[in-house]
CSV table of C-alpha atoms in Angstrom, one decimal:
chain,number,residue,atom,x,y,z
A,24,UNK,CA,19.7,7.4,-101.1
A,25,UNK,CA,20.5,10.6,-103.0
A,26,UNK,CA,18.9,13.4,-104.8
A,27,UNK,CA,20.0,14.6,-108.3
A,28,UNK,CA,20.2,18.2,-109.2
A,29,UNK,CA,17.8,19.4,-111.9
A,30,UNK,CA,16.5,22.6,-113.4
A,31,UNK,CA,13.6,22.5,-110.9
A,32,UNK,CA,14.5,24.0,-107.5
A,33,UNK,CA,14.4,21.5,-104.7
A,34,UNK,CA,11.1,21.3,-102.8
A,35,UNK,CA,10.1,20.3,-99.3
A,36,UNK,CA,13.6,20.5,-97.8
A,37,UNK,CA,13.9,19.1,-94.4
A,38,UNK,CA,14.8,16.1,-92.3
A,39,UNK,CA,14.7,12.8,-94.2
A,40,UNK,CA,15.8,10.6,-91.2
A,41,UNK,CA,17.2,10.8,-87.7
A,42,UNK,CA,19.5,8.7,-85.5
A,43,UNK,CA,20.2,9.3,-81.9
A,44,UNK,CA,22.9,8.0,-79.5
A,45,UNK,CA,22.8,8.3,-75.7
A,46,UNK,CA,25.2,6.4,-73.4
A,47,UNK,CA,24.4,3.3,-71.5
A,48,UNK,CA,25.5,4.7,-68.1
A,49,UNK,CA,22.8,6.6,-66.2
A,50,UNK,CA,22.3,8.0,-62.8
A,51,UNK,CA,18.9,8.3,-61.1
A,52,UNK,CA,17.9,11.8,-60.0
A,53,UNK,CA,16.2,10.7,-56.7
A,54,UNK,CA,19.4,8.7,-55.8
A,55,UNK,CA,21.5,11.7,-56.6
A,56,UNK,CA,19.4,13.8,-54.3
A,57,UNK,CA,20.1,11.5,-51.5
A,58,UNK,CA,23.8,11.3,-52.3
A,59,UNK,CA,24.1,15.1,-52.5
A,60,UNK,CA,22.2,15.6,-49.2
A,61,UNK,CA,19.6,17.9,-50.7
A,62,UNK,CA,15.9,18.0,-49.9
A,63,UNK,CA,13.8,15.2,-51.4
A,64,UNK,CA,12.4,16.1,-54.7
A,65,UNK,CA,14.8,18.9,-55.4
A,66,UNK,CA,16.0,17.4,-58.7
A,67,UNK,CA,13.2,15.0,-59.5
A,68,UNK,CA,10.3,17.4,-58.8
A,69,UNK,CA,12.0,20.8,-58.7
A,70,UNK,CA,13.9,20.3,-62.0
A,71,UNK,CA,11.4,17.8,-63.4
A,72,UNK,CA,14.1,15.3,-64.3
A,73,UNK,CA,14.0,11.5,-63.9
A,74,UNK,CA,17.5,10.3,-64.9
A,75,UNK,CA,20.7,11.7,-66.4
A,76,UNK,CA,23.0,10.1,-68.9
A,77,UNK,CA,26.8,10.5,-68.5
A,78,UNK,CA,30.0,9.1,-69.9
A,79,UNK,CA,33.4,8.0,-68.5
A,80,UNK,CA,36.8,9.0,-70.0
A,81,UNK,CA,36.2,6.2,-72.5
A,82,UNK,CA,33.8,8.5,-74.4
A,83,UNK,CA,34.3,12.0,-75.7
A,84,UNK,CA,32.8,14.3,-78.3
A,85,UNK,CA,34.5,12.5,-81.1
A,86,UNK,CA,33.5,9.0,-80.0
A,87,UNK,CA,29.8,9.9,-79.5
A,88,UNK,CA,29.8,11.7,-82.9
A,89,UNK,CA,31.5,8.7,-84.6
A,90,UNK,CA,28.9,6.4,-83.0
A,91,UNK,CA,25.8,8.3,-84.1
A,92,UNK,CA,27.1,8.8,-87.7
A,93,UNK,CA,28.2,5.2,-88.1
A,94,UNK,CA,25.0,3.8,-86.6
A,95,UNK,CA,23.0,6.2,-88.9
A,96,UNK,CA,24.7,4.9,-92.0
A,97,UNK,CA,24.1,1.3,-91.0
A,98,UNK,CA,20.6,1.6,-89.7
A,99,UNK,CA,19.2,3.7,-92.6
A,100,UNK,CA,21.4,2.0,-95.3
A,101,UNK,CA,22.8,5.3,-96.4
A,102,UNK,CA,26.2,5.4,-98.2
A,103,UNK,CA,28.8,8.1,-97.2
A,104,UNK,CA,29.1,8.7,-101.0
A,105,UNK,CA,25.6,10.2,-100.9
A,106,UNK,CA,26.7,13.0,-98.6
A,107,UNK,CA,27.9,16.3,-100.0
A,108,UNK,CA,27.9,18.3,-96.8
A,109,UNK,CA,28.6,17.3,-93.2
A,110,UNK,CA,28.5,19.8,-90.3
A,111,UNK,CA,28.8,19.3,-86.6
A,112,UNK,CA,27.1,21.5,-84.0
A,113,UNK,CA,28.7,21.2,-80.6
A,114,UNK,CA,30.1,23.2,-77.7
A,115,UNK,CA,32.2,20.3,-76.4
A,116,UNK,CA,35.7,21.1,-77.4
A,117,UNK,CA,38.8,18.8,-77.1
A,118,UNK,CA,40.9,20.7,-79.7
A,119,UNK,CA,41.1,24.4,-80.4
A,120,UNK,CA,42.0,23.8,-84.1
A,121,UNK,CA,40.9,20.4,-85.3
A,122,UNK,CA,37.2,20.0,-85.9
A,123,UNK,CA,35.1,17.0,-84.9
A,124,UNK,CA,33.9,16.9,-88.5
A,125,UNK,CA,37.5,16.1,-89.6
A,126,UNK,CA,37.5,13.0,-87.3
A,127,UNK,CA,34.2,11.9,-88.9
A,128,UNK,CA,35.8,11.8,-92.3
A,129,UNK,CA,37.4,8.5,-91.3
A,130,UNK,CA,34.0,7.0,-91.8
A,131,UNK,CA,34.1,8.1,-95.5
A,132,UNK,CA,37.4,6.5,-96.4
A,133,UNK,CA,36.1,3.2,-97.7
A,134,UNK,CA,33.6,5.1,-100.0
A,135,UNK,CA,36.4,7.3,-101.4
A,136,UNK,CA,34.2,10.4,-100.8
A,137,UNK,CA,36.4,13.2,-99.6
A,138,UNK,CA,34.4,16.0,-101.4
A,139,UNK,CA,32.3,16.9,-98.4
A,140,UNK,CA,31.7,20.5,-97.4
A,141,UNK,CA,31.3,21.8,-93.8
A,142,UNK,CA,33.1,21.9,-90.5
A,143,UNK,CA,32.0,22.6,-86.9
A,144,UNK,CA,29.7,25.4,-85.7
A,145,UNK,CA,29.8,26.6,-82.1
A,146,UNK,CA,27.6,28.7,-79.9
A,147,UNK,CA,26.6,27.0,-76.7
A,148,UNK,CA,23.4,24.9,-77.3
A,149,UNK,CA,22.6,26.6,-80.6
A,150,UNK,CA,25.3,25.0,-82.8
A,151,UNK,CA,23.1,22.1,-84.0
A,152,UNK,CA,20.4,24.5,-85.2
A,153,UNK,CA,22.9,26.7,-87.0
A,154,UNK,CA,24.3,23.6,-88.7
A,155,UNK,CA,20.8,22.6,-89.8
A,156,UNK,CA,20.1,26.0,-91.3
A,157,UNK,CA,23.5,25.9,-93.1
A,158,UNK,CA,22.6,22.6,-94.6
A,159,UNK,CA,19.2,23.9,-95.8
A,160,UNK,CA,20.8,27.0,-97.2
A,161,UNK,CA,23.4,24.9,-99.1
A,162,UNK,CA,20.6,22.8,-100.7
A,163,UNK,CA,18.7,25.9,-101.7
A,164,UNK,CA,21.9,27.6,-103.1
A,165,UNK,CA,23.7,27.4,-106.5
A,166,UNK,CA,26.5,25.4,-104.7
A,167,UNK,CA,24.2,22.4,-104.2
A,168,UNK,CA,25.4,19.4,-106.3
A,169,UNK,CA,22.4,17.2,-105.8
A,170,UNK,CA,23.8,15.2,-102.9
A,171,UNK,CA,22.4,15.2,-99.3
A,172,UNK,CA,23.6,16.9,-96.2
A,173,UNK,CA,24.3,15.3,-92.8
A,174,UNK,CA,23.9,17.4,-89.6
A,175,UNK,CA,25.4,16.2,-86.4
A,176,UNK,CA,24.3,17.8,-83.1
A,177,UNK,CA,26.3,16.3,-80.2
A,178,UNK,CA,27.4,17.3,-76.7
A,179,UNK,CA,28.5,16.2,-73.3
A,180,UNK,CA,27.0,18.4,-70.6
A,181,UNK,CA,28.8,18.2,-67.2
A,182,UNK,CA,29.0,20.6,-64.3
A,183,UNK,CA,31.2,21.0,-61.2
A,184,UNK,CA,29.8,19.9,-57.8
A,185,UNK,CA,26.9,22.1,-56.8
A,186,UNK,CA,23.3,22.9,-57.8
A,187,UNK,CA,23.9,22.8,-61.6
A,188,UNK,CA,25.4,19.2,-61.6
A,189,UNK,CA,22.0,17.4,-61.9
A,190,UNK,CA,21.3,19.4,-65.1
A,191,UNK,CA,23.9,17.5,-67.1
A,192,UNK,CA,23.4,14.9,-69.8
A,193,UNK,CA,24.9,13.5,-73.0
A,194,UNK,CA,23.5,12.7,-76.5
A,195,UNK,CA,24.3,12.9,-80.2
A,196,UNK,CA,21.8,13.2,-83.1
A,197,UNK,CA,22.5,12.7,-86.8
A,198,UNK,CA,20.0,14.2,-89.2
A,199,UNK,CA,19.9,13.6,-93.0
A,200,UNK,CA,18.8,16.7,-94.8
A,201,UNK,CA,17.4,16.9,-98.3
A,202,UNK,CA,14.4,17.6,-100.5
A,203,UNK,CA,11.1,15.7,-100.5
A,204,UNK,CA,11.4,15.2,-96.8
A,205,UNK,CA,8.7,14.0,-94.4
A,206,UNK,CA,9.8,16.6,-91.9
A,207,UNK,CA,9.8,19.8,-93.9
A,208,UNK,CA,11.4,22.9,-92.3
A,209,UNK,CA,8.7,25.5,-93.1
A,210,UNK,CA,10.4,27.8,-95.6
A,211,UNK,CA,10.8,31.5,-94.9
A,212,UNK,CA,9.1,31.5,-91.5
A,213,UNK,CA,11.3,31.7,-88.5
A,214,UNK,CA,12.3,34.3,-85.9
A,215,UNK,CA,15.6,34.8,-84.1
A,216,UNK,CA,17.0,36.8,-81.3
A,217,UNK,CA,20.8,37.4,-80.8
A,218,UNK,CA,22.4,39.3,-78.0
A,219,UNK,CA,25.6,39.6,-76.0
A,220,UNK,CA,25.2,38.3,-72.4
A,221,UNK,CA,27.2,36.4,-69.9
A,222,UNK,CA,24.6,33.9,-68.7
A,223,UNK,CA,26.6,30.7,-69.4
A,224,UNK,CA,30.1,30.5,-70.9
A,225,UNK,CA,33.2,28.5,-70.8
A,226,UNK,CA,36.3,30.7,-70.5
A,227,UNK,CA,38.3,28.2,-68.5
A,228,UNK,CA,39.9,26.2,-71.3
A,229,UNK,CA,41.4,23.5,-69.1
A,230,UNK,CA,38.0,22.6,-67.6
A,231,UNK,CA,34.8,21.0,-69.0
A,232,UNK,CA,32.7,23.0,-66.5
A,233,UNK,CA,31.0,26.3,-67.5
A,234,UNK,CA,30.6,29.5,-65.6
A,235,UNK,CA,26.9,29.9,-65.0
A,236,UNK,CA,24.7,32.7,-63.7
A,237,UNK,CA,21.6,30.6,-63.1
A,238,UNK,CA,19.1,33.4,-62.6
A,239,UNK,CA,20.4,35.4,-65.6
A,240,UNK,CA,20.3,32.2,-67.7
A,241,UNK,CA,16.6,31.7,-67.0
A,242,UNK,CA,15.9,35.4,-67.8
A,243,UNK,CA,17.8,35.2,-71.0
A,244,UNK,CA,16.0,32.0,-72.1
A,245,UNK,CA,12.6,33.7,-71.5
A,246,UNK,CA,13.6,36.9,-73.1
A,247,UNK,CA,14.9,35.1,-76.2
A,248,UNK,CA,11.7,33.1,-76.3
A,249,UNK,CA,9.6,36.3,-76.2
A,250,UNK,CA,11.7,38.1,-78.9
A,251,UNK,CA,11.9,35.1,-81.2
A,252,UNK,CA,8.2,34.5,-80.9
A,253,UNK,CA,7.6,38.2,-81.8
A,254,UNK,CA,9.8,37.8,-84.9
A,255,UNK,CA,8.2,34.5,-85.9
A,256,UNK,CA,4.7,35.9,-85.7
A,257,UNK,CA,5.7,38.9,-87.7
A,258,UNK,CA,7.2,36.8,-90.4
A,259,UNK,CA,4.2,34.4,-90.4
A,260,UNK,CA,1.9,37.4,-91.2
A,261,UNK,CA,4.2,38.6,-93.9
A,262,UNK,CA,4.3,35.1,-95.5
A,263,UNK,CA,0.7,34.0,-95.1
A,264,UNK,CA,-1.4,37.1,-94.5
A,265,UNK,CA,-2.7,35.5,-91.3
A,266,UNK,CA,-2.1,36.1,-87.6
A,267,UNK,CA,-0.4,33.3,-85.8
A,268,UNK,CA,-1.6,31.9,-82.5
A,269,UNK,CA,-0.7,28.8,-80.6
A,270,UNK,CA,-3.7,27.1,-82.1
A,271,UNK,CA,-1.7,27.0,-85.3
A,272,UNK,CA,0.9,24.8,-83.7
A,273,UNK,CA,-0.1,21.2,-83.2
A,274,UNK,CA,3.0,20.4,-81.2
A,275,UNK,CA,5.9,22.3,-79.6
A,276,UNK,CA,9.4,21.3,-78.9
A,277,UNK,CA,11.7,23.3,-76.7
A,278,UNK,CA,15.4,23.3,-75.9
A,279,UNK,CA,15.4,21.6,-72.6
A,280,UNK,CA,18.1,22.3,-69.9
A,281,UNK,CA,15.6,20.7,-67.5
A,282,UNK,CA,11.9,20.0,-67.8
A,283,UNK,CA,10.7,22.6,-65.3
A,284,UNK,CA,12.1,25.3,-67.6
A,285,UNK,CA,10.2,23.7,-70.6
A,286,UNK,CA,6.9,23.9,-68.6
A,287,UNK,CA,7.6,27.5,-67.7
A,288,UNK,CA,8.5,28.3,-71.4
A,289,UNK,CA,5.2,27.0,-72.7
A,290,UNK,CA,3.4,28.9,-70.0
A,291,UNK,CA,5.4,32.0,-71.1
A,292,UNK,CA,4.0,31.5,-74.6
A,293,UNK,CA,0.5,31.5,-73.2
A,294,UNK,CA,1.3,34.8,-71.5
A,295,UNK,CA,2.5,36.2,-74.8
A,296,UNK,CA,-0.8,35.1,-76.4
A,297,UNK,CA,-2.7,36.8,-73.5
A,298,UNK,CA,-0.9,40.1,-74.1
A,299,UNK,CA,-1.8,39.9,-77.8
A,300,UNK,CA,-5.4,39.0,-77.2
A,301,UNK,CA,-6.4,39.6,-73.6
A,302,UNK,CA,-10.2,39.4,-74.4
A,303,UNK,CA,-10.1,35.8,-75.4
A,304,UNK,CA,-12.4,33.9,-73.0
A,305,UNK,CA,-9.6,31.5,-72.2
A,306,UNK,CA,-7.9,34.3,-70.3
A,307,UNK,CA,-10.9,35.4,-68.2
A,308,UNK,CA,-9.2,34.3,-64.9
A,309,UNK,CA,-5.8,36.1,-65.5
A,310,UNK,CA,-7.1,39.6,-66.3
A,311,UNK,CA,-5.1,41.1,-63.4
A,312,UNK,CA,-1.9,40.6,-65.4
A,313,UNK,CA,-3.2,42.6,-68.4
A,314,UNK,CA,-1.0,45.6,-67.9
A,315,UNK,CA,2.2,43.8,-66.9
A,316,UNK,CA,5.3,44.7,-68.8
A,317,UNK,CA,7.0,41.5,-70.2
A,318,UNK,CA,10.5,42.4,-69.0
A,319,UNK,CA,9.2,42.8,-65.5
A,320,UNK,CA,7.6,39.3,-65.2
A,321,UNK,CA,10.4,36.8,-65.7
A,322,UNK,CA,10.4,35.9,-62.0
A,323,UNK,CA,6.8,36.8,-61.1
A,324,UNK,CA,5.8,33.7,-59.2
A,325,UNK,CA,2.1,34.5,-59.2
A,326,UNK,CA,2.0,35.1,-62.9
A,327,UNK,CA,4.1,32.1,-63.8
A,328,UNK,CA,2.0,29.8,-61.6
A,329,UNK,CA,-1.3,31.2,-63.1
A,330,UNK,CA,-0.2,30.6,-66.7
A,331,UNK,CA,1.3,27.2,-65.9
A,332,UNK,CA,-2.1,26.2,-64.5
A,333,UNK,CA,-3.9,27.8,-67.5
A,334,UNK,CA,-1.7,26.0,-70.0
A,335,UNK,CA,-1.4,22.6,-68.2
A,336,UNK,CA,-4.0,20.8,-70.4
A,337,UNK,CA,-2.4,22.0,-73.6
A,338,UNK,CA,1.1,21.2,-72.2
A,339,UNK,CA,0.1,17.6,-71.8
A,340,UNK,CA,-1.2,17.3,-75.4
A,341,UNK,CA,1.2,19.6,-77.3
A,342,UNK,CA,4.5,19.5,-75.3
A,343,UNK,CA,4.8,16.6,-73.0
A,344,UNK,CA,5.4,14.0,-75.7
A,345,UNK,CA,8.5,15.8,-76.9
A,346,UNK,CA,9.8,16.1,-73.3
A,347,UNK,CA,10.0,12.4,-72.5
A,348,UNK,CA,13.6,11.8,-73.7
A,349,UNK,CA,14.9,15.0,-72.1
A,350,UNK,CA,13.6,13.9,-68.7
A,351,UNK,CA,15.3,10.6,-69.1
A,352,UNK,CA,18.6,11.7,-70.7
A,353,UNK,CA,19.1,15.1,-69.3
A,354,UNK,CA,20.4,18.3,-71.0
A,355,UNK,CA,22.5,17.5,-74.1
A,356,UNK,CA,23.1,21.0,-75.2
A,357,UNK,CA,23.2,21.1,-79.1
A,358,UNK,CA,21.4,17.8,-79.3
A,359,UNK,CA,18.6,18.8,-76.9
A,360,UNK,CA,16.0,20.2,-79.3
A,361,UNK,CA,16.5,17.3,-81.8
A,362,UNK,CA,16.2,14.7,-79.1
A,363,UNK,CA,12.9,16.4,-78.3
A,364,UNK,CA,11.8,16.0,-82.0
A,365,UNK,CA,12.8,12.3,-81.8
A,366,UNK,CA,10.9,12.0,-78.5
A,367,UNK,CA,7.8,13.4,-80.2
A,368,UNK,CA,8.2,11.0,-83.1
A,369,UNK,CA,8.6,8.1,-80.8
A,370,UNK,CA,5.5,9.0,-78.8
A,371,UNK,CA,3.0,9.9,-81.5
A,372,UNK,CA,4.4,9.2,-85.0
A,373,UNK,CA,1.0,8.0,-86.3
A,374,UNK,CA,-0.6,11.3,-85.4
A,375,UNK,CA,1.9,13.7,-87.0
A,376,UNK,CA,1.2,13.8,-90.7
A,377,UNK,CA,-0.2,17.2,-91.7
A,378,UNK,CA,0.7,18.8,-88.4
A,379,UNK,CA,2.9,21.8,-87.6
A,380,UNK,CA,5.6,21.4,-85.0
A,381,UNK,CA,7.0,24.6,-83.5
A,382,UNK,CA,10.6,24.4,-82.3
A,383,UNK,CA,12.5,26.8,-80.0
A,384,UNK,CA,16.3,26.6,-80.1
A,385,UNK,CA,18.3,28.5,-77.5
A,386,UNK,CA,22.0,28.8,-76.9
A,387,UNK,CA,23.5,30.9,-74.1
A,388,UNK,CA,25.5,34.0,-74.9
A,389,UNK,CA,22.9,34.3,-76.6
A,390,UNK,CA,21.5,32.9,-79.8
A,391,UNK,CA,17.9,31.7,-80.3
A,392,UNK,CA,15.4,30.9,-83.1
A,393,UNK,CA,11.9,29.7,-83.4
A,394,UNK,CA,11.2,27.7,-86.5
A,395,UNK,CA,8.6,25.2,-87.5
A,396,UNK,CA,8.3,21.8,-89.2
A,397,UNK,CA,5.4,20.7,-91.4
A,398,UNK,CA,5.0,16.9,-91.3
A,399,UNK,CA,4.3,15.9,-94.9
A,400,UNK,CA,5.0,12.2,-94.7
A,401,UNK,CA,4.9,9.3,-92.3
A,402,UNK,CA,7.7,9.2,-89.8
A,403,UNK,CA,6.7,5.8,-88.4
A,404,UNK,CA,9.9,4.3,-90.0
A,405,UNK,CA,12.0,6.5,-87.7
A,406,UNK,CA,10.1,5.3,-84.7
A,407,UNK,CA,10.6,1.7,-85.8
A,408,UNK,CA,14.3,2.0,-86.4
A,409,UNK,CA,15.2,4.0,-83.3
A,410,UNK,CA,13.5,1.7,-80.8
A,411,UNK,CA,13.8,4.3,-78.1
A,412,UNK,CA,11.7,2.5,-75.4
A,413,UNK,CA,13.8,-0.7,-75.8
A,414,UNK,CA,17.1,1.2,-75.7
A,415,UNK,CA,16.0,3.1,-72.5
A,416,UNK,CA,15.2,-0.2,-70.8
A,417,UNK,CA,18.8,-1.4,-71.5
A,418,UNK,CA,20.6,1.4,-69.7
A,419,UNK,CA,22.9,0.7,-66.8
A,420,UNK,CA,22.1,2.6,-63.7
A,421,UNK,CA,25.2,3.6,-61.7
A,422,UNK,CA,25.5,4.5,-58.0
A,423,UNK,CA,25.9,8.3,-57.6
A,424,UNK,CA,29.2,7.8,-55.8
A,425,UNK,CA,30.5,6.1,-59.0
A,426,UNK,CA,29.1,8.9,-61.1
A,427,UNK,CA,31.0,11.4,-58.9
A,428,UNK,CA,34.2,9.4,-59.2
A,429,UNK,CA,33.8,9.2,-63.0
A,430,UNK,CA,33.7,13.0,-63.3
A,431,UNK,CA,36.9,13.3,-61.3
A,432,UNK,CA,38.6,10.9,-63.7
A,433,UNK,CA,37.3,13.0,-66.6
A,434,UNK,CA,38.8,16.1,-65.0
A,435,UNK,CA,42.2,14.4,-64.7
A,436,UNK,CA,42.3,13.3,-68.4
A,437,UNK,CA,40.7,16.3,-70.0
A,438,UNK,CA,43.8,17.8,-71.6
A,439,UNK,CA,46.2,14.9,-70.8
A,440,UNK,CA,48.5,13.1,-73.2
A,441,UNK,CA,50.1,9.6,-73.0
A,442,UNK,CA,47.3,7.9,-71.2
A,443,UNK,CA,44.9,5.0,-71.5
A,444,UNK,CA,41.4,5.8,-70.2
A,445,UNK,CA,40.3,4.2,-66.9
A,446,UNK,CA,36.6,3.8,-67.7
A,447,UNK,CA,35.1,0.4,-68.3
A,448,UNK,CA,34.0,-0.9,-71.7
A,449,UNK,CA,30.4,-1.4,-70.6
A,450,UNK,CA,28.9,0.3,-73.6
A,451,UNK,CA,26.0,-0.3,-76.0
A,452,UNK,CA,27.1,-2.5,-78.9
A,453,UNK,CA,28.3,-0.4,-81.8
A,454,UNK,CA,29.7,2.4,-79.6
A,455,UNK,CA,33.0,4.0,-80.4
A,456,UNK,CA,35.4,4.5,-77.5
A,457,UNK,CA,38.7,6.2,-76.8
A,458,UNK,CA,41.5,3.6,-76.8
A,459,UNK,CA,44.4,5.9,-75.9
A,460,UNK,CA,46.0,9.3,-76.3
A,461,UNK,CA,49.6,9.3,-77.4
A,462,UNK,CA,52.5,11.6,-76.4
A,463,UNK,CA,51.5,14.0,-79.3
A,464,UNK,CA,47.9,14.2,-78.1
A,465,UNK,CA,46.7,12.1,-81.0
A,466,UNK,CA,43.5,10.2,-80.1
A,467,UNK,CA,42.8,6.6,-81.1
A,468,UNK,CA,39.4,5.0,-81.2
A,469,UNK,CA,37.9,1.6,-81.4
A,470,UNK,CA,34.3,0.4,-81.8
A,471,UNK,CA,32.6,-2.1,-79.5
A,472,UNK,CA,31.4,-5.1,-81.5
A,473,UNK,CA,27.8,-5.6,-82.4
A,474,UNK,CA,26.2,-8.8,-81.4
A,475,UNK,CA,26.1,-10.1,-85.0
A,476,UNK,CA,29.9,-9.6,-85.4
A,477,UNK,CA,32.4,-12.3,-84.6
A,478,UNK,CA,34.1,-12.0,-81.2
A,479,UNK,CA,37.4,-12.5,-82.9
A,480,UNK,CA,37.0,-9.3,-85.1
A,481,UNK,CA,39.4,-6.6,-84.3
A,482,UNK,CA,37.8,-3.1,-84.4
A,483,UNK,CA,39.6,-0.8,-86.8
A,484,UNK,CA,41.7,2.0,-85.3
A,485,UNK,CA,40.7,5.5,-86.2
């Protein structure tokens, strides 16, 4: 599976295939509400979340990235020799020098392919998107040698005890990027917003937990959405000569810290549409907000409620299918948007050909982009290979008390050396896990056997 360079520039560059990994261990949000002693519905209704994936000290950013890439190669029958660029987007750091990508090169040893560009890219939840854009730029450039790019977006989202803890999660996504793709990244049409803010950041290097200003984070998310949408619409006019409205987007996928924010974000886009065209009959019942200044409305409950109600039907059709996995897995930072794309494929793959999918990527600090995907070919093969519904049904639900103890153990081993992880080996088949860390902080990994493999097989050390 490769693409040869020719005198003709590559066309229809985008996502050729996707693979996702999420851990087997899961905690239910309603059970977590009871354990935390908060009001009923605070997490399940207030945040809009059903369940949350998490990992023990047996899994880390390297192991989940190894898992998703190895599973991708096997599932889609792609050879590592076909890859000319590999870049990882993550904010989960276990080494201030050595990249996650360098660990992944172990998977290329047997193929003999060490001529692979790319390293890691970091900015909160935006790293995966930046890695995707870098891959596309590489294929469009004079540096492209005809091979394909592999983008990995992976993160482990954990929080200290308190109101942010239920907004965690964990996942990794591997995306094969190349020409003649079924999921084409619409060329030349995207809008970004970048700004310096302290809404969410990780200055404490001996902790996995971020420093979060919750209210500011929501404000920054909405501001970035407003500004990116402005830039996207401006660019759309420049490229096509036509004004863009939400009617031009068949589906929308949002970065999802939690589902309630996604609902609010879509309502916010309706508000932007209203400000641009207040005389549209659809807005006849919200005329009282015609003269509101955008920057004064982030926490206007009346306005937010009115536009959530106004957009509810369109949300169900255009957004809800992409939010299913996020509600089940939780926030997975760099992987969040791309789990949303996979969720959309899983829900309605047969209805996607010829459609435009608008994507909003946000990373705190802040970096954000709206871009779009044109579906030019069937993606049913991705739905068939990923088997999302089956995999969700095979998860192991863990008591919240065990979830809490697991995070304490992760805290203890975060920067430790000379230890063997305490977590169990209850993992999905094919999952890589941390075997030990030696006295020089070198990490050793094994892979849990797949069912078809002999029980006497010894997993190779990495």
